[in-house]
Amino acid sequence: MKPSHVVALGGAGAVGFALLLMLLTHGAGFPLLAPSGSVGISERDLMVRTVYLMLIVVIPVIILAIFIAWHYREGNTKAAYTPNWEHSKMEEFIWWSIPFEIVLVLSAVTWSGTHELDPMKALVSTQPPLTVQVVALPWKWLFIYPEQGVASVNELALPVNRPVEFRITADAPMNSFWIPALGGQMYAMTGMTTMLHLMAPTAGNFTGRSANYSGAEFAQMSFTARAMDQSDFDAWVAQAKQAEALSSGTYSSLRVPSDAGPVRYYGSVDMTFADILDLYMPMRMDMTMPMGSSMMHHP
Amino acid sequence: MFGILTSAAFIHGPIETGGQLVVVLGGVSVLLLLTFTKRWKWLFREWLMSLDAKKIGIMYLVLAGLMLVRGGIDALMMRGQQAIAVGAGSGYLSPDHFAQVFSAHGVIMIFFVAMTFMFGLINCILPLQIGARDVAFPLMNSISFWLTATGAILLNLSLVVGEFAATGWLAYPPLSELAYSPGVGVDYYIWALQIAGIGTLLAAVNFIVTIVKERAPGMTLMRMPIFVWTVLASMLLVLFAFPILTGTLAMLSLDRAIGMHFFTTTLGGNAMMYVNLIWAWGHPEVYILILPAFGIFSELVPVFSQKRLFGYTSMVVATMVITILSFGVWVHHFFTMGAGANVNAFFGIATMAIAIPTGVKVFNWLFTMFRGRIRYTTPMLWFMGFLFTFILGGMTGVLMSVPPVDFQLHNSLFLVAHFHNMVIGGVLFGYFAGLAYWFPKIFGFGLHEALGKLAFWLWIVGFAVAFIPLYILGLMGMTRRLDFVDAASGYHPLLVVALVGACIIALAVSVQFFHFLVSLRERKHRKDSSGDYWGGRTLEWSTSSPAPLYNFAHIPHVHGRDAFWRMKEKGESGREGPYEDIMLPKNSAIGLFIAGFAFLFGFGMVWHMWWMLPVSLLGIFVTILVRSFATETEYVVPAAVVARTEAHHHPV
Amino acid sequence: MTRHASHDYVPFGLWVYIMSDCVLFASLFAAYAVLHTETAGGPAAAALFDPHFVLIETLVLLTSSFTCGLAVLAAERKNVRGVWAALVATLLLGGAFLAMELTEFGNLIAAGNSPQASAFLSAFFTLVGTHGLHIFIGGLWMLALLMHVAIRGITKGTSRGILYFSLFWHFLDIVWICIFSLVYLFGSLSL
C-alpha cells in the first residue's frame, strides 16, 4: 500500500469512527462536560482551560511531527540530509523552555484552581449551608440530615441553590462519594470524616454513585440525588418524618453486606453519625493494662 | 499438614472450571510434548540452568508472551462482561469472579508482562551494548528470572487451587484485609508479588553493578547508549521503590496472617498509610517501565533516520530529571482522599513538571528525524504509533494532574483509558519496537516485515476502538470496575464498541505470534549473516547474530558515542584474530532450587501450611551454603574454539 | 583468561543491596512514625520500654560490631585462631542480642502488649523484629563463614567473605542505632 493510501484510509476510518461514536452517544448525558452543579461547572471550566493551554503546544508539535515524518522519508531525496548534525544549543534551549513555560502557566492555574475549588472550602452563598452526613455502607448509601432529624438510604434530597456541606464516612471498605453532575468526588473511609461542598442551582435528578471499588456488589452502589425547591424539600422531610426511627437495631441490619435494596426513610436518628464513627474508635477490646493517657486520639 | 487447603479449593463454578482446565491441560500437554520429544535434558541443560544473559533474556520474553495471552484473555472476559451485562445480576460472570478477573489482569499486565518483557530485552541487549561478556552476577541473574517465574506460577496456580484477589490490582485495604477478604485470593496476590519482587530487586542490583562496572574500556558514562542510561535510571528506581512494595505487602500479610493492625479498621490501623506507601512504589513503577521504552526509541530513531541522535546530553539530563521527579508525585493517585489544597496543588504541579523533560525527549526525537533519511520499518512504525498515542496520553495525564479536574475524572473510565494509553501506547509499543528492532540480534534472523506492519496497524486501530470509547464513557461519568451498567445510563453502546476494539487487539496479538512463526519457518533466508541487520550504531551490532556465547571475541575499545558506527567508518571489525581463551560461567541449577523453595514458601503462606516455611527457608540456606563451597564455577572457551566460531559466523 | 572475576564487583553490589535494604527499613520506620500514637487505649512507648535493658542490648550489639572488625583484621593477617575467636565472639554476642530482644518481646506479649493489640505495637514488633531477622540471617552467614574457615582455612575467598559480612553487620548496627534513638529513646521521652 502506498503511504498516501494509508493516510486516506486512516482519515476515512477516523471520520467514520467519530461519526459512529457520535451516533452511539446521541442523547446520552455528559455530566462532566455539561454539569448542573456550580462546583461541577467550575471544574469543567478548569478542565477546558487546561486543555486549551496544552493545545497551544500540542497542535504545533503534531503538525511538526507530521511534517518531519513525511518530508524526511527515505524516498524524498530532495530533502536536506545532515547525518552528523547532533547538537544545537539554541534549539535545545528552546525545547526546554517551551514545555517549561507552558507548565509554569499551568502551575499557576493549578495553584489557584486547587485552592478555589478545595472541597473543604464552604461555597459562597447568601444561604447558610445544609449539612448532610454521608455513610457508605456495603453496598448502599445512608444520608443523615442532623438539622432535620431524618435520614434516607439511596436517595439524597437537596434544596436548590443552597450550599450543601457533606460530611462523609464509611462503615465498609473505602468508597468514593460522587455525583458527577454536581461536582467532584471524595473518599469515604471508616473512622474518619472527609468533607465536600456542592450546590445544585437548578432542580433535577442526578445519578450519584460510589467511584471506588468496595466489594462484590459495588456496581449497585448508586443513588439518586434529587435537587428540589425549598418547599418540596420541606415536604420531603415531612414525609420522611413519618417513617420508622434509625435505631441502632435498624442500623445493624443496614450495615450487613447486601444488595443496594430500595429507597428507605427514617423519621428520627438515634444512631448518629458520631455513633457510626465511634464504631471504629481504636480501643482495645481486651484491656489487660490500665488506661494511659491514650484518649487523645479521636479520628 | 495441608493447612486450610481442602478439596473445596479445587471446586469452582463452570466458567472458573474452564480456566482451571485450560491451565491443567496446557501444563500437561507441555509435559507430554517434552517427554515424547525427549527434550527434558536439553531443556534443563541448554535453557533452564543457563546463566547466559542472552538465554535468560529469551526465557523472560517467552514468559512475557505467555502472560500476555493470560492477561489478554482476562481483558476480553472483562470487556465481554461489560458489553453484555445490562442490569444487576446479568452477564456471564459473577460479581466476585469479575473482580478476580480485573485484579488479575492488572497484576499480570504490569508485573508479568511489562516488567518481564523489559527484563527480557535488557538481558538480551544491555551486556552487548556496553561491550561486556555477560552481567556482573550471572548466577544471581538466573535466580532473578526464576523468582519472577515463580511469582507468575503462583499467580496462575490460583486459577486451579483456590481463588485470586478480588480487590483490584493494588489491593487497597481495608477491602484486602481479612475482615472483608477472608479467602486466600489476597494471599496469592501478596506472595506472587513478594517473590517476583525480590527477583526484580536482585535484577536491579545486578544491572546497576553491570552498568557501572562492566562497560568496555573507553565507554565513559557520557558515551553510553541512551538505552543503557534509561536502564540505569529504571534500575535505580527499582532499587529505591521495590523495597517499599516489599515492606508494604509484608505489613499487609502480617495483618492477614497473624492479626496485626497496620491497615485494619480497628485498633488504630491506618488504611491511608497503605495507599500512600503503595503509590510511593507505584508511581516510580510507571517510570521503571517507561524509561527503558524511551531508551529503545532513542536507539532506533537515529538508526532509522540514518542520523546521529539529536541532543544526547539533553536526553541524559531529561532521563535523570524524570527519575528524581518520579518520587515526588505519588499523591496524585489520591487527590480525593481529603488532603488540603496546598498538598494537592504541590503534587499536581510536581506531576506537571514531569511533562517538561518528557516534552524535551519528544522534541529531541523529532529533531533526530529532522533532516534525516527516515526508513519506515516496523520498529520505526511502532515509534510513530507511540508518538501520536503518547501525545494524547500525556495530555490526558496533565489534565488529571490538576486536582479539581481529577476530582471529576478520578476512578472513572477516563482514568482507565489514560493509563492504558500510557502503558500500551508508551510502554508496550516501546517494547514491541525494541523486540522488532533487536529480534535479528537475539535470534539471528529477521522478521517478516509485512506481517509485522499489519500487526502494528491492527494494534493502532484496536487501541483507538477499545480506548477512545472509554475516554468518552469517563466523561459520561462511568466509573471503573462495574460488573454491569444500567440501561438508562446510555453507556452500553460504547461498551460494545470497546469490546470490538479489544477483539481487534486480540487479532493483532495473534498476527504477532503468527508472524514470529512465519519468520521462524523462513529463518534460513532471513538469516542475519552480517550481524548488522539495520545498519546499527551501537556495539550490539558489531558482533554476530545471534551473539556467540562469549558475546565478543575481543572486548571492544570505545572512542566515542555510537561506538560501532565509528568502527565502521574506520573500517575496523573488532573480530580479527589472534584470539585468546575466554572464561564463562558454568550453567547452574541453583536458581531452580531457590525458586522451588520460594514457591513452597509462598504456597505455604497462602494455605497456612506453616511447616513448609521452615523447610523451605532451610532449603534456601542449604542451597546457598552448598553453592558457596563450589569452586569450579567457570569454564574456559579455548582460543581455538573462539577462532572456529568467529570463522563460522564471518567467513572471510 | 580475559573474563573478570565476579568477586571484584561484590563490595559494590553489596553496597547497592544495602541501599535497597535502607529503603525497606525506611518504609518500616515511616509506618512506625505514623502509627506510634495509635495505642488503642493501651500504654504508650514510655510506659512499655525499659531503656536500661535496651541500652545493654545496644552495647552488646556494638561490641559485636567491634569483634566483627577484629575478625576482618585477623583474616587479613591470616590469623586463623584470631578469626575463630573474633567470629565466635561476634556470633555469641549476636545471639545474646537476639535472646535479649526475644525476652523483651516475650515480656511484652505476656503483659498483653502483643503485636495484635494495637497498630503501634504492630509497627513496633515489625520494625524491631525485621532488624532481628536480619541479625538472625547474619548469624547464619557467620555459621557459613566458620564452616568455610574450618574446611579451607584462611584463603582469599574466606577473608573476602568475612569482609563482605562485616559490611552487612556494621549496616545492621547503624539500623539499630536508628531504632534505639527513634523508638526507644524518643519513646521514653514520650515524643
mmCIF file of N, CA and C in Angstrom, chain C residues 32-122:
data_model
loop_
_atom_site.group_PDB
_atom_site.id
_atom_site.type_symbol
_atom_site.label_atom_id
_atom_site.label_comp_id
_atom_site.label_asym_id
_atom_site.label_seq_id
_atom_site.Cartn_x
_atom_site.Cartn_y
_atom_site.Cartn_z
ATOM 1 N N TYR C 32 6.085 3.147 61.480
ATOM 2 C CA TYR C 32 6.146 3.336 62.931
ATOM 3 C C TYR C 32 5.847 4.791 63.289
ATOM 4 N N ALA C 33 6.414 5.705 62.510
ATOM 5 C CA ALA C 33 6.192 7.125 62.797
ATOM 6 C C ALA C 33 4.711 7.471 62.688
ATOM 7 N N VAL C 34 4.035 6.877 61.688
ATOM 8 C CA VAL C 34 2.612 7.172 61.515
ATOM 9 C C VAL C 34 1.790 6.550 62.640
ATOM 10 N N LEU C 35 2.161 5.335 63.049
ATOM 11 C CA LEU C 35 1.287 4.565 63.941
ATOM 12 C C LEU C 35 1.669 4.647 65.415
ATOM 13 N N HIS C 36 2.796 5.301 65.756
ATOM 14 C CA HIS C 36 3.276 5.137 67.127
ATOM 15 C C HIS C 36 2.361 5.741 68.182
ATOM 16 N N THR C 37 1.431 6.620 67.773
ATOM 17 C CA THR C 37 0.481 7.133 68.773
ATOM 18 C C THR C 37 -0.789 6.291 68.835
ATOM 19 N N GLU C 38 -0.918 5.333 67.918
ATOM 20 C CA GLU C 38 -2.156 4.539 67.849
ATOM 21 C C GLU C 38 -2.088 3.375 68.831
ATOM 22 N N THR C 39 -2.172 3.709 70.111
ATOM 23 C CA THR C 39 -2.000 2.667 71.119
ATOM 24 C C THR C 39 -3.315 1.988 71.466
ATOM 25 N N ALA C 40 -4.398 2.458 70.894
ATOM 26 C CA ALA C 40 -5.708 1.836 71.112
ATOM 27 C C ALA C 40 -6.040 1.701 72.586
ATOM 28 N N GLY C 41 -5.726 2.726 73.341
ATOM 29 C CA GLY C 41 -6.081 2.695 74.749
ATOM 30 C C GLY C 41 -5.060 1.995 75.623
ATOM 31 N N GLY C 42 -4.081 1.375 75.029
ATOM 32 C CA GLY C 42 -3.037 0.695 75.790
ATOM 33 C C GLY C 42 -1.923 1.664 76.134
ATOM 34 N N PRO C 43 -0.928 1.181 76.855
ATOM 35 C CA PRO C 43 0.180 2.057 77.232
ATOM 36 C C PRO C 43 1.004 2.492 76.025
ATOM 37 N N ALA C 44 1.567 3.690 76.124
ATOM 38 C CA ALA C 44 2.411 4.210 75.059
ATOM 39 C C ALA C 44 3.852 3.755 75.278
ATOM 40 N N ALA C 45 4.701 4.131 74.353
ATOM 41 C CA ALA C 45 6.089 3.660 74.367
ATOM 42 C C ALA C 45 6.760 3.901 75.712
ATOM 43 N N ALA C 46 6.539 5.086 76.295
ATOM 44 C CA ALA C 46 7.246 5.444 77.529
ATOM 45 C C ALA C 46 6.995 4.437 78.637
ATOM 46 N N ALA C 47 5.780 3.920 78.690
ATOM 47 C CA ALA C 47 5.448 3.005 79.772
ATOM 48 C C ALA C 47 5.911 1.578 79.479
ATOM 49 N N LEU C 48 6.212 1.290 78.211
ATOM 50 C CA LEU C 48 6.479 -0.100 77.838
ATOM 51 C C LEU C 48 7.949 -0.472 77.858
ATOM 52 N N PHE C 49 8.785 0.480 77.453
ATOM 53 C CA PHE C 49 10.169 0.092 77.198
ATOM 54 C C PHE C 49 11.043 0.398 78.403
ATOM 55 N N ASP C 50 11.990 -0.500 78.619
ATOM 56 C CA ASP C 50 12.956 -0.315 79.697
ATOM 57 C C ASP C 50 14.252 0.162 79.059
ATOM 58 N N PRO C 51 14.539 1.459 79.144
ATOM 59 C CA PRO C 51 15.700 1.995 78.418
ATOM 60 C C PRO C 51 17.022 1.367 78.858
ATOM 61 N N HIS C 52 17.106 0.971 80.108
ATOM 62 C CA HIS C 52 18.373 0.398 80.577
ATOM 63 C C HIS C 52 18.638 -0.951 79.919
ATOM 64 N N PHE C 53 17.581 -1.748 79.873
ATOM 65 C CA PHE C 53 17.691 -3.060 79.239
ATOM 66 C C PHE C 53 18.120 -2.891 77.775
ATOM 67 N N VAL C 54 17.483 -1.939 77.123
ATOM 68 C CA VAL C 54 17.775 -1.741 75.704
ATOM 69 C C VAL C 54 19.186 -1.172 75.532
ATOM 70 N N LEU C 55 19.627 -0.393 76.493
ATOM 71 C CA LEU C 55 20.983 0.150 76.421
ATOM 72 C C LEU C 55 21.995 -0.992 76.464
ATOM 73 N N ILE C 56 21.738 -1.945 77.353
ATOM 74 C CA ILE C 56 22.640 -3.102 77.424
ATOM 75 C C ILE C 56 22.613 -3.865 76.098
ATOM 76 N N GLU C 57 21.391 -4.039 75.571
ATOM 77 C CA GLU C 57 21.224 -4.706 74.280
ATOM 78 C C GLU C 57 22.085 -3.999 73.215
ATOM 79 N N THR C 58 22.002 -2.667 73.245
ATOM 80 C CA THR C 58 22.744 -1.871 72.269
ATOM 81 C C THR C 58 24.241 -2.076 72.423
ATOM 82 N N LEU C 59 24.688 -2.079 73.688
ATOM 83 C CA LEU C 59 26.125 -2.263 73.930
ATOM 84 C C LEU C 59 26.577 -3.633 73.436
ATOM 85 N N VAL C 60 25.736 -4.624 73.655
ATOM 86 C CA VAL C 60 26.073 -5.974 73.183
ATOM 87 C C VAL C 60 26.277 -5.954 71.667
ATOM 88 N N LEU C 61 25.358 -5.285 70.963
ATOM 89 C CA LEU C 61 25.450 -5.279 69.509
ATOM 90 C C LEU C 61 26.660 -4.472 69.037
ATOM 91 N N LEU C 62 26.910 -3.350 69.702
ATOM 92 C CA LEU C 62 28.069 -2.535 69.319
ATOM 93 C C LEU C 62 29.359 -3.318 69.536
ATOM 94 N N THR C 63 29.403 -4.057 70.643
ATOM 95 C CA THR C 63 30.590 -4.876 70.894
ATOM 96 C C THR C 63 30.760 -5.918 69.808
ATOM 97 N N SER C 64 29.632 -6.479 69.379
ATOM 98 C CA SER C 64 29.730 -7.499 68.323
ATOM 99 C C SER C 64 30.273 -6.873 67.037
ATOM 100 N N SER C 65 29.956 -5.610 66.818
ATOM 101 C CA SER C 65 30.488 -4.933 65.643
ATOM 102 C C SER C 65 32.007 -4.798 65.773
ATOM 103 N N PHE C 66 32.432 -4.520 66.996
ATOM 104 C CA PHE C 66 33.878 -4.397 67.257
ATOM 105 C C PHE C 66 34.566 -5.732 67.010
ATOM 106 N N THR C 67 33.990 -6.807 67.550
ATOM 107 C CA THR C 67 34.624 -8.113 67.353
ATOM 108 C C THR C 67 34.589 -8.508 65.876
ATOM 109 N N CYS C 68 33.556 -8.055 65.201
ATOM 110 C CA CYS C 68 33.462 -8.340 63.761
ATOM 111 C C CYS C 68 34.626 -7.655 63.035
ATOM 112 N N GLY C 69 34.905 -6.424 63.453
ATOM 113 C CA GLY C 69 36.053 -5.721 62.881
ATOM 114 C C GLY C 69 37.349 -6.462 63.174
ATOM 115 N N LEU C 70 37.459 -7.012 64.397
ATOM 116 C CA LEU C 70 38.648 -7.788 64.745
ATOM 117 C C LEU C 70 38.797 -8.997 63.824
ATOM 118 N N ALA C 71 37.656 -9.600 63.498
ATOM 119 C CA ALA C 71 37.699 -10.778 62.615
ATOM 120 C C ALA C 71 38.281 -10.398 61.258
ATOM 121 N N VAL C 72 37.891 -9.236 60.756
ATOM 122 C CA VAL C 72 38.402 -8.790 59.461
ATOM 123 C C VAL C 72 39.919 -8.593 59.544
ATOM 124 N N LEU C 73 40.349 -7.939 60.636
ATOM 125 C CA LEU C 73 41.789 -7.697 60.798
ATOM 126 C C LEU C 73 42.549 -9.010 60.911
ATOM 127 N N ALA C 74 41.986 -9.931 61.707
ATOM 128 C CA ALA C 74 42.658 -11.217 61.889
ATOM 129 C C ALA C 74 42.748 -11.959 60.558
ATOM 130 N N ALA C 75 41.693 -11.879 59.762
ATOM 131 C CA ALA C 75 41.694 -12.561 58.470
ATOM 132 C C ALA C 75 42.762 -11.971 57.564
ATOM 133 N N GLU C 76 42.939 -10.648 57.650
ATOM 134 C CA GLU C 76 43.966 -10.019 56.838
ATOM 135 C C GLU C 76 45.351 -10.524 57.212
ATOM 136 N N ARG C 77 45.511 -10.765 58.518
ATOM 137 C CA ARG C 77 46.827 -11.239 58.977
ATOM 138 C C ARG C 77 46.927 -12.754 58.901
ATOM 139 N N LYS C 78 45.943 -13.398 58.323
ATOM 140 C CA LYS C 78 45.927 -14.867 58.194
ATOM 141 C C LYS C 78 45.998 -15.553 59.555
ATOM 142 N N ASN C 79 45.432 -14.913 60.544
ATOM 143 C CA ASN C 79 45.473 -15.437 61.902
ATOM 144 C C ASN C 79 44.217 -16.273 62.139
ATOM 145 N N VAL C 80 44.351 -17.602 61.934
ATOM 146 C CA VAL C 80 43.177 -18.483 61.995
ATOM 147 C C VAL C 80 42.531 -18.444 63.373
ATOM 148 N N ARG C 81 43.366 -18.547 64.416
ATOM 149 C CA ARG C 81 42.788 -18.575 65.758
ATOM 150 C C ARG C 81 42.098 -17.247 66.062
ATOM 151 N N GLY C 82 42.704 -16.170 65.601
ATOM 152 C CA GLY C 82 42.086 -14.855 65.805
ATOM 153 C C GLY C 82 40.735 -14.768 65.115
ATOM 154 N N VAL C 83 40.672 -15.286 63.904
ATOM 155 C CA VAL C 83 39.410 -15.270 63.171
ATOM 156 C C VAL C 83 38.360 -16.074 63.919
ATOM 157 N N TRP C 84 38.765 -17.256 64.362
ATOM 158 C CA TRP C 84 37.826 -18.099 65.111
ATOM 159 C C TRP C 84 37.302 -17.370 66.332
ATOM 160 N N ALA C 85 38.253 -16.848 67.104
ATOM 161 C CA ALA C 85 37.864 -16.203 68.361
ATOM 162 C C ALA C 85 36.919 -15.041 68.066
ATOM 163 N N ALA C 86 37.294 -14.204 67.101
ATOM 164 C CA ALA C 86 36.506 -12.993 66.852
ATOM 165 C C ALA C 86 35.140 -13.343 66.265
ATOM 166 N N LEU C 87 35.122 -14.302 65.348
ATOM 167 C CA LEU C 87 33.831 -14.648 64.729
ATOM 168 C C LEU C 87 32.897 -15.311 65.734
ATOM 169 N N VAL C 88 33.468 -16.233 66.544
ATOM 170 C CA VAL C 88 32.618 -16.903 67.534
ATOM 171 C C VAL C 88 32.094 -15.863 68.523
ATOM 172 N N ALA C 89 32.963 -14.918 68.915
ATOM 173 C CA ALA C 89 32.516 -13.865 69.831
ATOM 174 C C ALA C 89 31.386 -13.069 69.195
ATOM 175 N N THR C 90 31.550 -12.724 67.942
ATOM 176 C CA THR C 90 30.506 -11.961 67.238
ATOM 177 C C THR C 90 29.203 -12.753 67.206
ATOM 178 N N LEU C 91 29.342 -14.046 66.908
ATOM 179 C CA LEU C 91 28.166 -14.902 66.830
ATOM 180 C C LEU C 91 27.456 -14.958 68.178
ATOM 181 N N LEU C 92 28.262 -15.131 69.249
ATOM 182 C CA LEU C 92 27.660 -15.230 70.580
ATOM 183 C C LEU C 92 27.003 -13.913 70.975
ATOM 184 N N LEU C 93 27.696 -12.811 70.685
ATOM 185 C CA LEU C 93 27.118 -11.515 71.036
ATOM 186 C C LEU C 93 25.831 -11.267 70.235
ATOM 187 N N GLY C 94 25.864 -11.641 68.955
ATOM 188 C CA GLY C 94 24.650 -11.517 68.137
ATOM 189 C C GLY C 94 23.539 -12.362 68.715
ATOM 190 N N GLY C 95 23.902 -13.579 69.143
ATOM 191 C CA GLY C 95 22.916 -14.470 69.753
ATOM 192 C C GLY C 95 22.357 -13.864 71.037
ATOM 193 N N ALA C 96 23.270 -13.280 71.839
ATOM 194 C CA ALA C 96 22.822 -12.667 73.091
ATOM 195 C C ALA C 96 21.866 -11.514 72.803
ATOM 196 N N PHE C 97 22.220 -10.732 71.774
ATOM 197 C CA PHE C 97 21.348 -9.615 71.401
ATOM 198 C C PHE C 97 19.961 -10.130 71.039
ATOM 199 N N LEU C 98 19.940 -11.182 70.215
ATOM 200 C CA LEU C 98 18.654 -11.747 69.797
ATOM 201 C C LEU C 98 17.882 -12.281 70.994
ATOM 202 N N ALA C 99 18.619 -12.952 71.908
ATOM 203 C CA ALA C 99 17.954 -13.517 73.078
ATOM 204 C C ALA C 99 17.330 -12.396 73.905
ATOM 205 N N MET C 100 18.071 -11.279 74.053
ATOM 206 C CA MET C 100 17.525 -10.156 74.820
ATOM 207 C C MET C 100 16.288 -9.590 74.135
ATOM 208 N N GLU C 101 16.384 -9.491 72.812
ATOM 209 C CA GLU C 101 15.238 -8.951 72.073
ATOM 210 C C GLU C 101 14.013 -9.850 72.246
ATOM 211 N N LEU C 102 14.252 -11.154 72.150
ATOM 212 C CA LEU C 102 13.129 -12.079 72.289
ATOM 213 C C LEU C 102 12.574 -12.034 73.712
ATOM 214 N N THR C 103 13.465 -11.846 74.689
ATOM 215 C CA THR C 103 12.990 -11.715 76.068
ATOM 216 C C THR C 103 12.065 -10.504 76.188
ATOM 217 N N GLU C 104 12.523 -9.392 75.603
ATOM 218 C CA GLU C 104 11.699 -8.183 75.656
ATOM 219 C C GLU C 104 10.344 -8.440 74.998
ATOM 220 N N PHE C 105 10.387 -9.071 73.813
ATOM 221 C CA PHE C 105 9.141 -9.394 73.107
ATOM 222 C C PHE C 105 8.251 -10.271 73.984
ATOM 223 N N GLY C 106 8.871 -11.287 74.577
ATOM 224 C CA GLY C 106 8.113 -12.230 75.400
ATOM 225 C C GLY C 106 7.438 -11.518 76.558
ATOM 226 N N ASN C 107 8.194 -10.618 77.233
ATOM 227 C CA ASN C 107 7.621 -9.890 78.352
ATOM 228 C C ASN C 107 6.444 -9.023 77.911
ATOM 229 N N LEU C 108 6.631 -8.369 76.777
ATOM 230 C CA LEU C 108 5.552 -7.517 76.274
ATOM 231 C C LEU C 108 4.298 -8.334 75.997
ATOM 232 N N ILE C 109 4.489 -9.467 75.322
ATOM 233 C CA ILE C 109 3.340 -10.284 74.952
ATOM 234 C C ILE C 109 2.655 -10.829 76.198
ATOM 235 N N ALA C 110 3.492 -11.252 77.166
ATOM 236 C CA ALA C 110 2.921 -11.805 78.388
ATOM 237 C C ALA C 110 2.078 -10.761 79.109
ATOM 238 N N ALA C 111 2.445 -9.492 78.987
ATOM 239 C CA ALA C 111 1.685 -8.440 79.660
ATOM 240 C C ALA C 111 0.492 -7.974 78.827
ATOM 241 N N GLY C 112 0.213 -8.669 77.736
ATOM 242 C CA GLY C 112 -0.948 -8.313 76.921
ATOM 243 C C GLY C 112 -0.627 -7.308 75.828
ATOM 244 N N ASN C 113 0.632 -6.946 75.701
ATOM 245 C CA ASN C 113 1.007 -5.986 74.666
ATOM 246 C C ASN C 113 1.592 -6.700 73.456
ATOM 247 N N SER C 114 0.772 -7.545 72.874
ATOM 248 C CA SER C 114 1.222 -8.338 71.738
ATOM 249 C C SER C 114 1.138 -7.490 70.467
ATOM 250 N N PRO C 115 1.749 -7.944 69.379
ATOM 251 C CA PRO C 115 1.658 -7.177 68.137
ATOM 252 C C PRO C 115 0.230 -7.045 67.625
ATOM 253 N N GLN C 116 -0.675 -7.887 68.132
ATOM 254 C CA GLN C 116 -2.070 -7.805 67.689
ATOM 255 C C GLN C 116 -2.874 -6.793 68.491
ATOM 256 N N ALA C 117 -2.234 -6.217 69.538
ATOM 257 C CA ALA C 117 -3.018 -5.406 70.477
ATOM 258 C C ALA C 117 -3.314 -4.011 69.945
ATOM 259 N N SER C 118 -2.417 -3.461 69.140
ATOM 260 C CA SER C 118 -2.674 -2.127 68.590
ATOM 261 C C SER C 118 -1.775 -1.901 67.380
ATOM 262 N N ALA C 119 -2.126 -0.882 66.622
ATOM 263 C CA ALA C 119 -1.312 -0.562 65.452
ATOM 264 C C ALA C 119 0.099 -0.165 65.870
ATOM 265 N N PHE C 120 0.198 0.554 66.974
ATOM 266 C CA PHE C 120 1.507 0.942 67.490
ATOM 267 C C PHE C 120 2.369 -0.294 67.737
ATOM 268 N N LEU C 121 1.781 -1.279 68.413
ATOM 269 C CA LEU C 121 2.578 -2.475 68.729
ATOM 270 C C LEU C 121 2.879 -3.280 67.472
ATOM 271 N N SER C 122 1.942 -3.306 66.519
ATOM 272 C CA SER C 122 2.233 -3.981 65.250
ATOM 273 C C SER C 122 3.467 -3.369 64.606
#
